[in-house]
Coordinates of C-alpha atoms in Angstrom, one line a residue:
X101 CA 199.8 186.1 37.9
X102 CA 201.9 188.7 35.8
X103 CA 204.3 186.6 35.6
X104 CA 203.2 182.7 35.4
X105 CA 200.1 183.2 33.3
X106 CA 200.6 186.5 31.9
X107 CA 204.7 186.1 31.7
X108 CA 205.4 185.5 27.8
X109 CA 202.9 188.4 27.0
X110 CA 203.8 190.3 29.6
X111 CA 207.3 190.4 28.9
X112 CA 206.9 190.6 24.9
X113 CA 204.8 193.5 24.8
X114 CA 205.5 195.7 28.0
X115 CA 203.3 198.5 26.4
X116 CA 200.1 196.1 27.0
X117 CA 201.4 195.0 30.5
X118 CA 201.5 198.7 31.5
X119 CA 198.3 199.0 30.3
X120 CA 197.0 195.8 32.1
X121 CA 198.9 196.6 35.0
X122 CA 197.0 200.2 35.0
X123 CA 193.5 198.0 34.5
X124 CA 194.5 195.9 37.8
X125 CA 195.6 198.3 40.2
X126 CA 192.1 199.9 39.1
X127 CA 190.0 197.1 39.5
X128 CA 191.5 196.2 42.7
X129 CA 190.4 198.4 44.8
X130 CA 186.9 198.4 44.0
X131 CA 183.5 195.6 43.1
X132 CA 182.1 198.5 41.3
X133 CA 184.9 198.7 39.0
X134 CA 185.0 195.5 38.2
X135 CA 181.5 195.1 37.1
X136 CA 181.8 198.8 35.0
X137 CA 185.2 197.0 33.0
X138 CA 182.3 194.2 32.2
X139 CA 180.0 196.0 31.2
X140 CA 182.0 197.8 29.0
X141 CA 184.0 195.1 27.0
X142 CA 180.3 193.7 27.0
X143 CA 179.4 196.9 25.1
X144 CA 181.8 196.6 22.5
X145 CA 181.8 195.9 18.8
X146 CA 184.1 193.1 18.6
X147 CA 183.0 191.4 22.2
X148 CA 181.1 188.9 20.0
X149 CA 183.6 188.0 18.0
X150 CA 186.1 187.3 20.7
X151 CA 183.3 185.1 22.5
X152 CA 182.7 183.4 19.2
X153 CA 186.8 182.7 18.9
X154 CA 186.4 181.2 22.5
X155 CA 188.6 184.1 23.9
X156 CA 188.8 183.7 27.9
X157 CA 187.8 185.7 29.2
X158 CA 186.5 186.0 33.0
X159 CA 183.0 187.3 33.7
X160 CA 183.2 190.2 36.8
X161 CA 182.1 188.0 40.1
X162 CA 182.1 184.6 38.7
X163 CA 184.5 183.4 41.3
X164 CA 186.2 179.7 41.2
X165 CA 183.6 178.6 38.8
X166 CA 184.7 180.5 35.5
X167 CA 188.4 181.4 37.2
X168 CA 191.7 179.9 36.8
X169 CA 193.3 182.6 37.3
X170 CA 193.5 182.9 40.9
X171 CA 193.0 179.8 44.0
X172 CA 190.0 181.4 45.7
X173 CA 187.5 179.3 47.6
X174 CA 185.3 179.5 50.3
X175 CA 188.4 179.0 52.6
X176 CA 189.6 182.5 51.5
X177 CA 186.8 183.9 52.3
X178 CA 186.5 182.1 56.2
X179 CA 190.0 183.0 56.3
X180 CA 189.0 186.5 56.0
X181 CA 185.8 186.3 58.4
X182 CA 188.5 185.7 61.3
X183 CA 190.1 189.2 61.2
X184 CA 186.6 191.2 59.6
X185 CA 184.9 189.9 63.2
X186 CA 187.4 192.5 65.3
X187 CA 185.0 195.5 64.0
X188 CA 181.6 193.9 64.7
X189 CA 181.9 195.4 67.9
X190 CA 182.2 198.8 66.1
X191 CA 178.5 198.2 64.4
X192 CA 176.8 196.6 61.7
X193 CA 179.0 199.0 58.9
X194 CA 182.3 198.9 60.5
X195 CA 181.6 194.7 59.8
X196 CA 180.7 195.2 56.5
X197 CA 183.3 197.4 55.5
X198 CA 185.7 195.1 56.8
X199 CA 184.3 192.3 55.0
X200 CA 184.5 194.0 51.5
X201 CA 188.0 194.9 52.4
X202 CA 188.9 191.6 51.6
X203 CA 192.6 191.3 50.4
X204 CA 191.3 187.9 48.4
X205 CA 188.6 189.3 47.0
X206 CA 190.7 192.5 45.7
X207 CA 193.8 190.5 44.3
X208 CA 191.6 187.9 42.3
X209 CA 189.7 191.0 41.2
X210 CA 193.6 192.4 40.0
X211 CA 194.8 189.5 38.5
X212 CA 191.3 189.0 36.6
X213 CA 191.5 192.3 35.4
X214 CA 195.6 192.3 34.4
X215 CA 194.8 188.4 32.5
X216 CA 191.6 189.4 30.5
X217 CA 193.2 192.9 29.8
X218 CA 196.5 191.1 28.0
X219 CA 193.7 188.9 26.6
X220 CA 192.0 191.6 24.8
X221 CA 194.8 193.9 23.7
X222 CA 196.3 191.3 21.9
X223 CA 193.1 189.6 20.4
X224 CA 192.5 193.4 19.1
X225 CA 196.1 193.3 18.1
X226 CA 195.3 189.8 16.0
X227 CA 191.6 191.6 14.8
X228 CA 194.0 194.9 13.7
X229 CA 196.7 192.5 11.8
X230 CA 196.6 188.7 10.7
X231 CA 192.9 188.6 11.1
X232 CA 191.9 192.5 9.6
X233 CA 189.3 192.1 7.1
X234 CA 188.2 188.4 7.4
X235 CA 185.0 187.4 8.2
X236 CA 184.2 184.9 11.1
X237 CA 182.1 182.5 9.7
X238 CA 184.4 181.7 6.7
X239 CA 187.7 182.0 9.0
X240 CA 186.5 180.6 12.1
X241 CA 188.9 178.2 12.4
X242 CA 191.8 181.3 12.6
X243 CA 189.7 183.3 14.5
X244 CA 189.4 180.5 17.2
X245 CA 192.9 179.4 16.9
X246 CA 193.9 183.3 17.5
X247 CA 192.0 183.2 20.5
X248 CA 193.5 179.2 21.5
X249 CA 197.3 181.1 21.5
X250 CA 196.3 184.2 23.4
X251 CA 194.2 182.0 26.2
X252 CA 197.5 179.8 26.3
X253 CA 199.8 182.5 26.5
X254 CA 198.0 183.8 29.2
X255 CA 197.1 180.4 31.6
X256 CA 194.0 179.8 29.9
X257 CA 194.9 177.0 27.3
X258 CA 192.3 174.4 26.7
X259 CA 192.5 170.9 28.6
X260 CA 190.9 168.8 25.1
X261 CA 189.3 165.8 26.2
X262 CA 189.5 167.1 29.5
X263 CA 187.3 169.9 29.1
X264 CA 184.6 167.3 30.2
X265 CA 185.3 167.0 33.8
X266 CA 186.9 170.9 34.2
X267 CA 185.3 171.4 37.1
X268 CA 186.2 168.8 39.4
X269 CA 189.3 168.9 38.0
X270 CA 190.0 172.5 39.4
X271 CA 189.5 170.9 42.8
X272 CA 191.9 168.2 42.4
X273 CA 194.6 170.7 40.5
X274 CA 195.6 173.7 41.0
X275 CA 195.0 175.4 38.0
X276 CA 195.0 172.6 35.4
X277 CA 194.0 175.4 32.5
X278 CA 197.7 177.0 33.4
X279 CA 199.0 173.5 33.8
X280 CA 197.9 172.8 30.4
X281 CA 199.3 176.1 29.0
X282 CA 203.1 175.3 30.5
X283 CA 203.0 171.8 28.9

């Protein structure tokens, strides 16, 4: 993911990458983390604005539905049941804890957290320079298309009159948002 979706961005500005790459390694290892880096960009002053510009960015937990970033499915997670089963023996928490060790769950939660990190260091970069001073509702057109580069630069690029059917068109192609964003 650093390097398909995130690779012009992350190879033009390694500054941000470290930064991202910091957020990941962060967010991998822990739900809880996750959810906090939500609810923090959620908190934010310019959150809004980046929503309005149609920024990409992935909500903490929403899975395939919202997520191009990373193929995970139900089959990831049966994949995982397989192995997690070995501590059921060992009680009811030794299970659990197994299941939440989930080497699926923690690398989508890593590459969610390294994409929408890029995403918003360089939309702030964008607010701090081209777009510094300009208000929304008579620029939206630059604010969206600001957001319409980033998302591309980062696998996220709009599918147009495809948008329709996104859905089942993540089950029948692998990432078609990152597709798009190559073409």
């Amino acid at each position: 993911f650093m390097f398909v979706q995130g690779g012009i961005l992350t190879v033009s500005n390694p500054k941000m990458a470290l930064e991202a790459a910091r957020e990941a390694f962060r967010q991998m290892g822990s739900e809880a983390k996750a959810e906090e880096f939500t609810r923090k960009i959620k908190s934010q002053d310019w959150y809004p604005l980046a929503k309005q510009s149609k920024l990409g960015l992935t909500e903490a937990g929403a899975g395939i539905k919202a997520s191009d970033e990373f193929f995970f499915s139900n089959w990831t997670k049966t994949l995982w049941k397989g192995p997690s089963l070995l501590f059921r023996p060992f009680g009811k928490g030794a299970y659990e804890k197994a299941q939440s060790a989930n080497p699926f769950k923690a690398t989508e939660r890593a590459a969610v957290a390294y994409l929408d990190t890029l995403r918003i260091l360089k939309f702030q970069e964008m607010l701090d320079g081209p777009l510094k001073g300009k208000n929304f509702s008579e620029n939206k057109k630059e604010f969206q298309d600001a957001a319409d580069v980033i998302n591309t630069l980062t696998g996220r690029a709009s599918l147009g009159k495809l948008e329709a059917i996104s859905q089942p068109l993540t089950k029948l192609v692998f990432s078609p948002r990152n597709w798009a964003s190559q073409v």
